[in-house]
Short mmCIF file of the C-alpha atoms (twelve columns), coordinates in Angstrom:
data_MODEL
# 
_entry.id   MODEL 
# 
loop_
_atom_site.group_PDB 
_atom_site.id 
_atom_site.type_symbol 
_atom_site.label_atom_id 
_atom_site.label_alt_id 
_atom_site.label_comp_id 
_atom_site.label_asym_id 
_atom_site.label_seq_id 
_atom_site.Cartn_x 
_atom_site.Cartn_y 
_atom_site.Cartn_z 
_atom_site.pdbx_PDB_model_num 
ATOM 1   C CA . UNK A 1   -30.709 69.667 -52.413 1 
ATOM 2   C CA . UNK A 2   -33.005 68.318 -49.803 1 
ATOM 3   C CA . UNK A 3   -36.255 70.104 -48.797 1 
ATOM 4   C CA . UNK A 4   -34.995 70.728 -45.355 1 
ATOM 5   C CA . UNK A 5   -31.885 72.464 -46.658 1 
ATOM 6   C CA . UNK A 6   -33.817 74.503 -49.170 1 
ATOM 7   C CA . UNK A 7   -36.172 75.612 -46.486 1 
ATOM 8   C CA . UNK A 8   -33.287 76.662 -44.289 1 
ATOM 9   C CA . UNK A 9   -31.616 78.554 -47.099 1 
ATOM 10  C CA . UNK A 10  -34.953 80.181 -47.919 1 
ATOM 11  C CA . UNK A 11  -35.339 81.235 -44.302 1 
ATOM 12  C CA . UNK A 12  -31.944 82.785 -44.366 1 
ATOM 13  C CA . UNK A 13  -32.861 84.630 -47.546 1 
ATOM 14  C CA . UNK A 14  -36.090 85.839 -46.180 1 
ATOM 15  C CA . UNK A 15  -34.429 87.010 -42.932 1 
ATOM 16  C CA . UNK A 16  -32.383 89.415 -45.090 1 
ATOM 17  C CA . UNK A 17  -29.022 88.289 -43.546 1 
ATOM 18  C CA . UNK A 18  -27.920 86.026 -46.372 1 
ATOM 19  C CA . UNK A 19  -24.479 86.853 -47.903 1 
ATOM 20  C CA . UNK A 20  -24.138 87.002 -51.639 1 
ATOM 21  C CA . UNK A 21  -22.357 83.685 -51.515 1 
ATOM 22  C CA . UNK A 22  -25.305 81.943 -49.727 1 
ATOM 23  C CA . UNK A 23  -27.729 83.560 -52.170 1 
ATOM 24  C CA . UNK A 24  -25.483 82.324 -55.024 1 
ATOM 25  C CA . UNK A 25  -25.524 78.792 -53.728 1 
ATOM 26  C CA . UNK A 26  -29.279 78.836 -53.223 1 
ATOM 27  C CA . UNK A 27  -29.884 80.270 -56.725 1 
ATOM 28  C CA . UNK A 28  -27.508 77.567 -58.103 1 
ATOM 29  C CA . UNK A 29  -29.320 74.718 -56.370 1 
ATOM 30  C CA . UNK A 30  -32.692 76.007 -57.600 1 
ATOM 31  C CA . UNK A 31  -31.489 76.314 -61.216 1 
ATOM 32  C CA . UNK A 32  -31.363 80.169 -61.358 1 
ATOM 33  C CA . UNK A 33  -27.956 80.221 -63.073 1 
ATOM 34  C CA . UNK A 34  -27.964 83.827 -64.149 1 
ATOM 35  C CA . UNK A 35  -28.700 84.987 -60.668 1 
ATOM 36  C CA . UNK A 36  -26.077 82.572 -59.197 1 
ATOM 37  C CA . UNK A 37  -23.401 83.799 -61.535 1 
ATOM 38  C CA . UNK A 38  -24.159 87.347 -60.571 1 
ATOM 39  C CA . UNK A 39  -23.954 86.581 -56.857 1 
ATOM 40  C CA . UNK A 40  -20.643 84.758 -57.288 1 
ATOM 41  C CA . UNK A 41  -19.194 87.595 -59.360 1 
ATOM 42  C CA . UNK A 42  -20.261 89.972 -56.535 1 
ATOM 43  C CA . UNK A 43  -18.383 87.792 -53.983 1 
ATOM 44  C CA . UNK A 44  -15.274 87.562 -56.338 1 
ATOM 45  C CA . UNK A 45  -15.353 91.333 -56.709 1 
ATOM 46  C CA . UNK A 46  -14.781 91.733 -53.024 1 
ATOM 47  C CA . UNK A 47  -12.488 88.761 -52.632 1 
ATOM 48  C CA . UNK A 48  -10.977 87.398 -55.888 1 
ATOM 49  C CA . UNK A 49  -9.244  84.543 -53.932 1 
ATOM 50  C CA . UNK A 50  -12.541 82.832 -52.838 1 
ATOM 51  C CA . UNK A 51  -12.269 79.408 -54.415 1 
ATOM 52  C CA . UNK A 52  -15.725 78.438 -53.387 1 
ATOM 53  C CA . UNK A 53  -17.160 81.416 -55.302 1 
ATOM 54  C CA . UNK A 54  -14.935 80.574 -58.330 1 
ATOM 55  C CA . UNK A 55  -16.300 77.056 -58.193 1 
ATOM 56  C CA . UNK A 56  -19.880 78.238 -57.974 1 
ATOM 57  C CA . UNK A 57  -19.371 80.798 -60.819 1 
ATOM 58  C CA . UNK A 58  -17.816 77.949 -62.950 1 
ATOM 59  C CA . UNK A 59  -20.709 75.642 -62.260 1 
ATOM 60  C CA . UNK A 60  -23.276 78.403 -63.018 1 
ATOM 61  C CA . UNK A 61  -21.585 79.170 -66.329 1 
ATOM 62  C CA . UNK A 62  -21.314 75.509 -67.107 1 
ATOM 63  C CA . UNK A 63  -25.006 75.004 -66.539 1 
ATOM 64  C CA . UNK A 64  -25.748 78.009 -68.843 1 
ATOM 65  C CA . UNK A 65  -23.599 76.416 -71.678 1 
ATOM 66  C CA . UNK A 66  -20.887 79.136 -71.378 1 
ATOM 67  C CA . UNK A 67  -18.187 76.485 -71.484 1 
ATOM 68  C CA . UNK A 68  -15.110 78.712 -72.119 1 
ATOM 69  C CA . UNK A 69  -15.530 81.086 -69.187 1 
ATOM 70  C CA . UNK A 70  -16.763 78.191 -67.013 1 
ATOM 71  C CA . UNK A 71  -13.463 76.251 -67.663 1 
ATOM 72  C CA . UNK A 72  -11.412 79.385 -67.033 1 
ATOM 73  C CA . UNK A 73  -13.119 79.952 -63.570 1 
ATOM 74  C CA . UNK A 74  -12.796 76.253 -62.758 1 
ATOM 75  C CA . UNK A 75  -9.125  76.079 -63.775 1 
ATOM 76  C CA . UNK A 76  -8.462  78.966 -61.384 1 
ATOM 77  C CA . UNK A 77  -10.480 77.216 -58.646 1 
ATOM 78  C CA . UNK A 78  -8.623  73.870 -59.045 1 
ATOM 79  C CA . UNK A 79  -5.235  75.630 -59.111 1 
ATOM 80  C CA . UNK A 80  -6.065  77.273 -55.783 1 
ATOM 81  C CA . UNK A 81  -7.830  74.185 -54.248 1 
ATOM 82  C CA . UNK A 82  -6.699  71.037 -55.967 1 
ATOM 83  C CA . UNK A 83  -8.643  68.863 -53.452 1 
ATOM 84  C CA . UNK A 84  -11.941 70.338 -54.462 1 
ATOM 85  C CA . UNK A 85  -14.037 67.428 -55.832 1 
ATOM 86  C CA . UNK A 86  -16.690 69.779 -57.115 1 
ATOM 87  C CA . UNK A 87  -14.330 72.099 -58.992 1 
ATOM 88  C CA . UNK A 88  -12.403 69.099 -60.496 1 
ATOM 89  C CA . UNK A 89  -15.591 67.384 -61.604 1 
ATOM 90  C CA . UNK A 90  -16.978 70.367 -63.359 1 
ATOM 91  C CA . UNK A 91  -13.585 71.244 -64.859 1 
ATOM 92  C CA . UNK A 92  -13.497 67.804 -66.310 1 
ATOM 93  C CA . UNK A 93  -17.055 68.022 -67.516 1 
ATOM 94  C CA . UNK A 94  -16.306 71.420 -69.114 1 
ATOM 95  C CA . UNK A 95  -13.349 69.846 -71.040 1 
ATOM 96  C CA . UNK A 96  -15.613 66.811 -71.982 1 
ATOM 97  C CA . UNK A 97  -18.384 68.984 -73.304 1 
ATOM 98  C CA . UNK A 98  -15.779 70.918 -75.386 1 
ATOM 99  C CA . UNK A 99  -14.583 67.601 -76.804 1 
ATOM 100 C CA . UNK A 100 -11.172 67.952 -75.170 1 
ATOM 101 C CA . UNK A 101 -11.018 64.344 -74.146 1 
ATOM 102 C CA . UNK A 102 -7.439  64.190 -72.914 1 
ATOM 103 C CA . UNK A 103 -7.923  67.206 -70.652 1 
ATOM 104 C CA . UNK A 104 -11.225 65.718 -69.494 1 
ATOM 105 C CA . UNK A 105 -9.609  62.382 -68.781 1 
ATOM 106 C CA . UNK A 106 -6.762  64.115 -66.846 1 
ATOM 107 C CA . UNK A 107 -9.095  66.042 -64.599 1 
ATOM 108 C CA . UNK A 108 -11.412 63.078 -63.919 1 
ATOM 109 C CA . UNK A 109 -8.427  60.842 -63.242 1 
ATOM 110 C CA . UNK A 110 -7.229  63.443 -60.712 1 
ATOM 111 C CA . UNK A 111 -10.688 63.531 -59.227 1 
ATOM 112 C CA . UNK A 112 -10.610 59.662 -58.990 1 
ATOM 113 C CA . UNK A 113 -7.414  59.993 -56.929 1 
ATOM 114 C CA . UNK A 114 -9.302  61.973 -54.249 1 
ATOM 115 C CA . UNK A 115 -11.266 60.371 -51.409 1 
ATOM 116 C CA . UNK A 116 -14.668 59.644 -52.961 1 
ATOM 117 C CA . UNK A 117 -17.761 57.674 -51.911 1 
ATOM 118 C CA . UNK A 118 -17.495 54.212 -53.426 1 
ATOM 119 C CA . UNK A 119 -20.593 54.645 -55.527 1 
ATOM 120 C CA . UNK A 120 -19.240 58.023 -57.056 1 
ATOM 121 C CA . UNK A 121 -15.848 56.334 -57.620 1 
ATOM 122 C CA . UNK A 122 -17.495 53.369 -59.456 1 
ATOM 123 C CA . UNK A 123 -19.422 55.739 -61.738 1 
ATOM 124 C CA . UNK A 124 -16.254 57.727 -62.299 1 
ATOM 125 C CA . UNK A 125 -14.397 54.607 -63.337 1 
ATOM 126 C CA . UNK A 126 -17.182 53.700 -65.795 1 
ATOM 127 C CA . UNK A 127 -17.106 57.247 -67.207 1 
ATOM 128 C CA . UNK A 128 -13.330 57.044 -67.653 1 
ATOM 129 C CA . UNK A 129 -13.567 53.804 -69.617 1 
ATOM 130 C CA . UNK A 130 -16.103 55.398 -71.913 1 
ATOM 131 C CA . UNK A 131 -13.876 58.435 -72.321 1 
ATOM 132 C CA . UNK A 132 -11.051 56.266 -73.563 1 
ATOM 133 C CA . UNK A 133 -13.189 55.146 -76.505 1 
ATOM 134 C CA . UNK A 134 -12.437 56.876 -79.820 1 
ATOM 135 C CA . UNK A 135 -14.941 59.159 -81.507 1 
ATOM 136 C CA . UNK A 136 -17.493 59.844 -78.859 1 
ATOM 137 C CA . UNK A 137 -20.694 61.325 -80.095 1 
ATOM 138 C CA . UNK A 138 -22.018 64.549 -78.509 1 
ATOM 139 C CA . UNK A 139 -24.939 62.676 -77.091 1 
ATOM 140 C CA . UNK A 140 -22.601 60.338 -75.297 1 
ATOM 141 C CA . UNK A 141 -20.649 63.275 -73.883 1 
ATOM 142 C CA . UNK A 142 -23.889 64.682 -72.553 1 
ATOM 143 C CA . UNK A 143 -24.960 61.426 -71.062 1 
ATOM 144 C CA . UNK A 144 -21.588 60.843 -69.335 1 
ATOM 145 C CA . UNK A 145 -21.581 64.457 -68.025 1 
ATOM 146 C CA . UNK A 146 -25.188 64.115 -66.611 1 
ATOM 147 C CA . UNK A 147 -24.497 60.716 -65.016 1 
ATOM 148 C CA . UNK A 148 -21.497 62.127 -63.159 1 
ATOM 149 C CA . UNK A 149 -23.379 65.241 -62.077 1 
ATOM 150 C CA . UNK A 150 -26.322 63.035 -60.798 1 
ATOM 151 C CA . UNK A 151 -23.966 60.805 -58.907 1 
ATOM 152 C CA . UNK A 152 -22.199 63.723 -57.206 1 
ATOM 153 C CA . UNK A 153 -25.609 65.265 -56.361 1 
ATOM 154 C CA . UNK A 154 -26.701 61.973 -54.845 1 
ATOM 155 C CA . UNK A 155 -23.544 61.778 -52.760 1 
ATOM 156 C CA . UNK A 156 -24.006 65.357 -51.507 1 
ATOM 157 C CA . UNK A 157 -27.623 64.676 -50.465 1 
ATOM 158 C CA . UNK A 158 -26.520 61.540 -48.599 1 
ATOM 159 C CA . UNK A 159 -23.795 63.461 -46.923 1 
ATOM 160 C CA . UNK A 160 -26.073 66.352 -45.811 1 
ATOM 161 C CA . UNK A 161 -28.737 63.914 -44.593 1 
ATOM 162 C CA . UNK A 162 -26.067 62.225 -42.488 1 
ATOM 163 C CA . UNK A 163 -24.963 65.552 -41.050 1 
ATOM 164 C CA . UNK A 164 -28.423 66.741 -40.150 1 
ATOM 165 C CA . UNK A 165 -29.423 66.701 -36.560 1 
ATOM 166 C CA . UNK A 166 -30.563 63.270 -35.432 1 
ATOM 167 C CA . UNK A 167 -33.430 64.761 -33.562 1 
ATOM 168 C CA . UNK A 168 -35.367 65.083 -36.876 1 
ATOM 169 C CA . UNK A 169 -35.112 61.356 -37.570 1 
ATOM 170 C CA . UNK A 170 -35.954 59.944 -34.094 1 
ATOM 171 C CA . UNK A 171 -39.406 59.747 -32.402 1 
ATOM 172 C CA . UNK A 172 -40.000 62.193 -29.551 1 
ATOM 173 C CA . UNK A 173 -40.391 59.460 -26.973 1 
ATOM 174 C CA . UNK A 174 -36.830 58.343 -27.706 1 
ATOM 175 C CA . UNK A 175 -35.442 61.528 -26.137 1 
ATOM 176 C CA . UNK A 176 -36.627 60.432 -22.798 1 
ATOM 177 C CA . UNK A 177 -35.456 56.831 -23.015 1 
ATOM 178 C CA . UNK A 178 -31.996 57.739 -21.637 1 
ATOM 179 C CA . UNK A 179 -31.439 61.305 -20.295 1 
ATOM 180 C CA . UNK A 180 -27.675 60.820 -20.353 1 
ATOM 181 C CA . UNK A 181 -27.526 60.795 -24.133 1 
ATOM 182 C CA . UNK A 182 -29.947 63.095 -25.847 1 
ATOM 183 C CA . UNK A 183 -29.305 61.804 -29.441 1 
ATOM 184 C CA . UNK A 184 -28.601 58.085 -28.947 1 
ATOM 185 C CA . UNK A 185 -28.156 55.766 -31.961 1 
ATOM 186 C CA . UNK A 186 -31.288 53.651 -31.817 1 
ATOM 187 C CA . UNK A 187 -31.299 50.018 -32.655 1 
ATOM 188 C CA . UNK A 188 -33.351 50.769 -35.809 1 
ATOM 189 C CA . UNK A 189 -30.990 53.457 -37.066 1 
ATOM 190 C CA . UNK A 190 -27.655 52.654 -38.745 1 
# 
């Protein structure tokens, strides 16, 4: 998560108006997996159909190494929201870490069918080729899982940066260049 987003999440937390879901996502992004799981369970107690909370719970459990309950939560999330890239990825990774290669391959193949950034898709293609090899060592499974997690995190950071207000990326003088368009795309900015 980018510094700006962490600061915004922290500001919401300090303001005392953060929901348990927002607190869970903040804890998850900062590596506080016990706290994240607790917050997501709190959300699910109030609304068991929240697929975003199921996904968050599954990821928190996966990060803690509790693979069986993680896979259970992520299966429920994928059943409810089959287009969720994050839920599909972590369900596939849960199967991979449990040495369930066929189930992992099926989930990652289903993920590959979704709309993905080309760089994430290329990494997923490489991972699927490795999965099709016989007799993967546990170290290889950990490496493949980490590479896919890293690639998804990279894509999320790029997406969030592109969605951030352009005002933070443009010099102040640029705002006065043309009053008709407050956030113009400058010649130096893609």
